[in-house]
PDB file of C-alpha atoms in Angstrom:
ATOM      1  CA  MET L 128      16.741 -46.707  49.773  1.00 36.00           C
ATOM      2  CA  LYS L 129      13.020 -46.320  49.027  1.00 33.00           C
ATOM      3  CA  LEU L 130      13.433 -42.547  49.239  1.00 30.00           C
ATOM      4  CA  PHE L 131      16.228 -42.705  46.639  1.00 28.00           C
ATOM      5  CA  TYR L 132      14.010 -44.629  44.189  1.00 29.00           C
ATOM      6  CA  PHE L 133      11.129 -42.263  44.830  1.00 30.00           C
ATOM      7  CA  LEU L 134      13.327 -39.216  44.127  1.00 29.00           C
ATOM      8  CA  LEU L 135      14.814 -40.876  41.047  1.00 28.00           C
ATOM      9  CA  THR L 136      11.325 -41.704  39.751  1.00 31.00           C
ATOM     10  CA  LEU L 137      10.129 -38.172  40.450  1.00 31.00           C
ATOM     11  CA  LEU L 138      13.126 -36.697  38.632  1.00 33.00           C
ATOM     12  CA  PHE L 139      12.639 -39.014  35.634  1.00 35.00           C
ATOM     13  CA  ALA L 140       8.917 -38.271  35.443  1.00 35.00           C
ATOM     14  CA  SER L 141       9.474 -34.520  35.552  1.00 34.00           C
ATOM     15  CA  ASN L 142      12.075 -34.749  32.775  1.00 35.00           C
ATOM     16  CA  VAL L 143       9.780 -36.846  30.590  1.00 36.00           C
ATOM     17  CA  ASN L 144       6.995 -34.362  31.131  1.00 39.00           C
ATOM     18  CA  ALA L 145       9.180 -31.268  30.765  1.00 49.00           C
ATOM     19  CA  ASN L 146       8.970 -31.104  26.981  1.00 71.00           C
ATOM     20  CA  SER L 147       5.501 -32.582  26.459  1.00 88.00           C
ATOM     21  CA  PHE L 148       2.683 -30.160  25.665  1.00 89.00           C
ATOM     22  CA  SER L 149      -0.808 -30.252  24.251  1.00 93.00           C
ATOM     23  CA  CYS L 150      -2.757 -27.297  22.874  1.00 93.00           C
ATOM     24  CA  ASN L 151      -5.783 -26.509  20.821  1.00 96.00           C
ATOM     25  CA  PHE L 152      -5.202 -24.133  17.939  1.00 96.00           C
ATOM     26  CA  GLU L 153      -7.078 -21.798  15.652  1.00 97.00           C
ATOM     27  CA  GLU L 154      -5.462 -20.797  12.362  1.00 97.00           C
ATOM     28  CA  VAL L 155      -6.619 -17.510  10.855  1.00 96.00           C
ATOM     29  CA  TYR L 156      -5.652 -16.803   7.240  1.00 94.00           C
ATOM     30  CA  GLU L 157      -5.518 -13.458   5.394  1.00 91.00           C
ATOM     31  CA  THR L 158      -8.691 -14.448   3.553  1.00 92.00           C
ATOM     32  CA  GLY L 159     -10.575 -14.785   6.847  1.00 93.00           C
ATOM     33  CA  GLU L 160     -10.673 -18.575   6.592  1.00 95.00           C
ATOM     34  CA  VAL L 161     -10.349 -20.308   9.958  1.00 97.00           C
ATOM     35  CA  GLN L 162      -9.245 -23.870  10.774  1.00 97.00           C
ATOM     36  CA  ASN L 163      -9.220 -25.504  14.210  1.00 98.00           C
ATOM     37  CA  GLY L 164      -7.483 -28.477  15.720  1.00 97.00           C
ATOM     38  CA  PHE L 165      -4.983 -29.553  18.332  1.00 96.00           C
ATOM     39  CA  PHE L 166      -1.302 -30.211  18.490  1.00 93.00           C
ATOM     40  CA  LEU L 167       0.918 -32.374  20.639  1.00 95.00           C
ATOM     41  CA  ILE L 168       4.625 -31.965  21.051  1.00 94.00           C
ATOM     42  CA  LYS L 169       7.027 -34.203  22.886  1.00 93.00           C
ATOM     43  CA  ASN L 170      10.733 -33.575  22.628  1.00 88.00           C
ATOM     44  CA  SER L 171      11.368 -33.431  18.872  1.00 90.00           C
ATOM     45  CA  GLN L 172       8.071 -35.070  17.838  1.00 94.00           C
ATOM     46  CA  LEU L 173       4.993 -33.138  16.764  1.00 95.00           C
ATOM     47  CA  ARG L 174       1.410 -34.016  15.924  1.00 96.00           C
ATOM     48  CA  TYR L 175      -0.701 -31.256  14.359  1.00 96.00           C
ATOM     49  CA  GLU L 176      -4.233 -32.457  13.733  1.00 96.00           C
ATOM     50  CA  TYR L 177      -7.136 -30.568  12.194  1.00 97.00           C
ATOM     51  CA  PHE L 178     -10.629 -31.288  13.538  1.00 96.00           C
ATOM     52  CA  ASP L 179     -12.098 -31.159  10.013  1.00 97.00           C
ATOM     53  CA  ASN L 180     -12.371 -34.700   8.581  1.00 95.00           C
ATOM     54  CA  ASN L 181     -11.684 -33.317   5.090  1.00 96.00           C
ATOM     55  CA  LEU L 182      -8.259 -32.100   6.182  1.00 96.00           C
ATOM     56  CA  TYR L 183      -5.289 -33.996   7.591  1.00 96.00           C
ATOM     57  CA  THR L 184      -2.925 -34.664  10.471  1.00 96.00           C
ATOM     58  CA  ILE L 185       0.757 -33.787  10.312  1.00 95.00           C
ATOM     59  CA  LEU L 186       3.305 -35.926  12.124  1.00 96.00           C
ATOM     60  CA  TYR L 187       6.915 -34.853  12.537  1.00 95.00           C
ATOM     61  CA  VAL L 188       8.936 -37.814  13.786  1.00 94.00           C
ATOM     62  CA  ASN L 189      12.639 -38.668  13.392  1.00 92.00           C
ATOM     63  CA  LYS L 190      13.107 -35.449  11.404  1.00 91.00           C
ATOM     64  CA  LYS L 191      10.605 -36.668   8.799  1.00 93.00           C
ATOM     65  CA  LEU L 192       7.283 -35.065   7.988  1.00 94.00           C
ATOM     66  CA  PHE L 193       4.139 -37.063   7.186  1.00 95.00           C
ATOM     67  CA  SER L 194       0.561 -36.135   6.386  1.00 95.00           C
ATOM     68  CA  ILE L 195      -2.340 -38.472   7.123  1.00 96.00           C
ATOM     69  CA  ASP L 196      -5.803 -37.907   5.672  1.00 95.00           C
ATOM     70  CA  ASN L 197      -8.321 -37.475   8.486  1.00 95.00           C
ATOM     71  CA  ASN L 198     -11.024 -39.276   6.530  1.00 95.00           C
ATOM     72  CA  ASN L 199      -8.718 -42.182   5.557  1.00 94.00           C
ATOM     73  CA  ARG L 200      -6.097 -42.846   8.245  1.00 92.00           C
ATOM     74  CA  SER L 201      -4.404 -45.471   6.080  1.00 91.00           C
ATOM     75  CA  LYS L 202      -3.439 -42.805   3.519  1.00 92.00           C
ATOM     76  CA  VAL L 203      -0.020 -41.544   4.626  1.00 93.00           C
ATOM     77  CA  ASN L 204       2.270 -39.295   2.593  1.00 94.00           C
ATOM     78  CA  LEU L 205       5.897 -38.416   3.209  1.00 94.00           C
ATOM     79  CA  ILE L 206       6.405 -34.663   2.742  1.00 91.00           C
ATOM     80  CA  VAL L 207       9.810 -33.833   1.280  1.00 89.00           C
ATOM     81  CA  ASP L 208       9.368 -30.045   1.013  1.00 79.00           C
ATOM     82  CA  LYS L 209      12.617 -28.452   2.190  1.00 71.00           C
ATOM     83  CA  ASN L 210      10.858 -25.149   2.981  1.00 72.00           C
ATOM     84  CA  THR L 211       8.446 -26.484   5.581  1.00 80.00           C
ATOM     85  CA  LEU L 212       8.253 -24.552   8.832  1.00 83.00           C
ATOM     86  CA  ILE L 213       7.442 -27.546  11.029  1.00 86.00           C
ATOM     87  CA  PRO L 214      11.060 -28.340  12.061  1.00 87.00           C
ATOM     88  CA  HIS L 215      11.540 -24.686  13.003  1.00 85.00           C
ATOM     89  CA  ILE L 216       8.370 -24.671  15.083  1.00 86.00           C
ATOM     90  CA  VAL L 217       9.510 -27.823  16.887  1.00 88.00           C
ATOM     91  CA  GLU L 218      12.843 -26.127  17.571  1.00 87.00           C
ATOM     92  CA  ILE L 219      11.095 -23.037  18.943  1.00 87.00           C
ATOM     93  CA  TYR L 220       9.059 -25.152  21.379  1.00 85.00           C
ATOM     94  CA  SER L 221      12.164 -27.068  22.431  1.00 84.00           C
ATOM     95  CA  ASN L 222      13.536 -23.795  23.813  1.00 83.00           C
ATOM     96  CA  TYR L 223      10.605 -23.335  26.216  1.00 83.00           C
ATOM     97  CA  PRO L 224      10.553 -21.299  28.441  1.00 83.00           C
ATOM     98  CA  ASN L 225      13.311 -19.314  26.684  1.00 88.00           C
ATOM     99  CA  ILE L 226      11.316 -18.622  23.534  1.00 89.00           C
ATOM    100  CA  LYS L 227      12.292 -15.483  21.640  1.00 92.00           C
ATOM    101  CA  ASP L 228       9.736 -12.981  20.347  1.00 93.00           C
ATOM    102  CA  GLN L 229      10.937 -13.164  16.752  1.00 94.00           C
ATOM    103  CA  TYR L 230      12.629 -15.638  14.399  1.00 93.00           C
ATOM    104  CA  ILE L 231      13.763 -14.549  10.939  1.00 90.00           C
ATOM    105  CA  SER L 232      15.141 -16.433   7.948  1.00 84.00           C
ATOM    106  CA  ASP L 233      15.522 -15.616   4.261  1.00 81.00           C
ATOM    107  CA  ASP L 234      12.074 -17.071   3.509  1.00 84.00           C
ATOM    108  CA  TYR L 235       9.891 -16.107   6.477  1.00 88.00           C
ATOM    109  CA  GLU L 236       9.444 -14.218   9.708  1.00 93.00           C
ATOM    110  CA  ILE L 237       7.853 -15.737  12.804  1.00 94.00           C
ATOM    111  CA  LEU L 238       6.521 -13.401  15.496  1.00 95.00           C
ATOM    112  CA  ILE L 239       5.523 -14.802  18.872  1.00 95.00           C
ATOM    113  CA  GLU L 240       3.194 -13.503  21.551  1.00 94.00           C
ATOM    114  CA  LYS L 241       3.556 -15.280  24.866  1.00 91.00           C
ATOM    115  CA  SER L 242       1.083 -15.923  27.651  1.00 86.00           C
ATOM    116  CA  PHE L 243       1.771 -15.056  31.280  1.00 80.00           C
ATOM    117  CA  ASP L 244       3.553 -18.406  31.780  1.00 77.00           C
ATOM    118  CA  LYS L 245       5.858 -17.716  28.779  1.00 79.00           C
ATOM    119  CA  PHE L 246       4.051 -20.270  26.637  1.00 83.00           C
ATOM    120  CA  ILE L 247       3.158 -19.380  23.069  1.00 89.00           C
ATOM    121  CA  LYS L 248      -0.246 -17.696  22.869  1.00 93.00           C
ATOM    122  CA  ARG L 249      -0.033 -16.592  19.226  1.00 95.00           C
ATOM    123  CA  LEU L 250       2.344 -17.416  16.412  1.00 93.00           C
ATOM    124  CA  VAL L 251       2.388 -15.166  13.313  1.00 96.00           C
ATOM    125  CA  ILE L 252       4.035 -16.450  10.155  1.00 94.00           C
ATOM    126  CA  LYS L 253       4.831 -13.947   7.421  1.00 93.00           C
ATOM    127  CA  SER L 254       6.291 -14.950   4.068  1.00 90.00           C
ATOM    128  CA  ASP L 255       5.756 -14.502   0.345  1.00 88.00           C
ATOM    129  CA  GLN L 256       3.723 -17.744   0.270  1.00 86.00           C
ATOM    130  CA  LEU L 257       1.835 -17.551   3.561  1.00 86.00           C
ATOM    131  CA  ASN L 258       0.556 -15.035   6.081  1.00 92.00           C
ATOM    132  CA  ILE L 259      -1.187 -16.698   8.994  1.00 94.00           C
ATOM    133  CA  SER L 260      -1.889 -16.234  12.690  1.00 96.00           C
ATOM    134  CA  ILE L 261      -2.155 -19.315  14.866  1.00 96.00           C
ATOM    135  CA  PHE L 262      -3.758 -18.874  18.274  1.00 96.00           C
ATOM    136  CA  PHE L 263      -3.055 -21.486  20.943  1.00 94.00           C
ATOM    137  CA  TYR L 264      -5.388 -22.130  23.856  1.00 93.00           C
ATOM    138  CA  LYS L 265      -5.991 -24.771  26.514  1.00 92.00           C
ATOM    139  CA  CYS L 266      -2.255 -25.392  26.530  1.00 89.00           C
ATOM    140  CA  GLY L 267      -0.469 -27.319  29.177  1.00 87.00           C
ATOM    141  CA  LYS L 268       2.261 -29.729  30.041  1.00 88.00           C
ATOM    142  CA  THR L 269       1.095 -33.299  29.802  1.00 90.00           C
ATOM    143  CA  VAL L 270       2.361 -36.860  29.639  1.00 92.00           C
ATOM    144  CA  LEU L 271       2.172 -38.128  26.054  1.00 94.00           C
ATOM    145  CA  ASP L 272       2.547 -41.688  24.835  1.00 94.00           C
ATOM    146  CA  ASP L 273       5.065 -42.062  21.975  1.00 94.00           C
ATOM    147  CA  LYS L 274       2.414 -44.088  20.110  1.00 94.00           C
ATOM    148  CA  LEU L 275       0.523 -40.822  19.480  1.00 95.00           C
ATOM    149  CA  PHE L 276       3.270 -39.921  16.992  1.00 95.00           C
ATOM    150  CA  ASN L 277       2.965 -43.134  14.933  1.00 92.00           C
ATOM    151  CA  PHE L 278       0.890 -43.625  11.820  1.00 87.00           C
ATOM    152  CA  ASN L 279       0.993 -47.413  11.692  1.00 88.00           C
ATOM    153  CA  PRO L 280      -1.104 -48.024  13.663  1.00 89.00           C
ATOM    154  CA  PHE L 281      -2.595 -44.556  14.030  1.00 89.00           C
ATOM    155  CA  LYS L 282      -3.677 -43.887  17.595  1.00 91.00           C
ATOM    156  CA  GLU L 283      -6.528 -41.472  18.277  1.00 89.00           C
ATOM    157  CA  TYR L 284      -5.836 -38.797  20.875  1.00 89.00           C
ATOM    158  CA  VAL L 285      -8.419 -38.664  23.652  1.00 80.00           C
ATOM    159  CA  PHE L 286      -8.774 -35.335  25.418  1.00 69.00           C
ATOM    160  CA  ASN L 287      -8.889 -35.455  29.218  1.00 61.00           C
TER     161      ASN L 287
END
């Protein structure tokens, strides 16, 4: 009986961890501007946080998009832009390890370079409004607390 519970626990833990990732990122714009930060993704939740205190953190939770000022964590805004790419990026990650090399819509094209373990190494977004390369590094599967995707209260992420 103990073996059954152990196997059940192991199976549950591997499923919880299966869609949880953390990565650092570096965004490179056409102008040469560079921004750095980290992102967390767990199932259909995403946290995309810039290191710069003058920028913000993006949370995608329950199919809603929020921005939180990094220098004032109590300032939260609901983003209602229908053209945001965040839900599409979450969907791309949900297909790991079966991520395609290219995703195209009427408004944008997303090109993907993968690392040796089929994880995203570089994401290129091309559109009329935005041309950007996002490089991902120090990526890995991890166990993430659901509280990291809340804004009230906002929980700081501590790197291991």
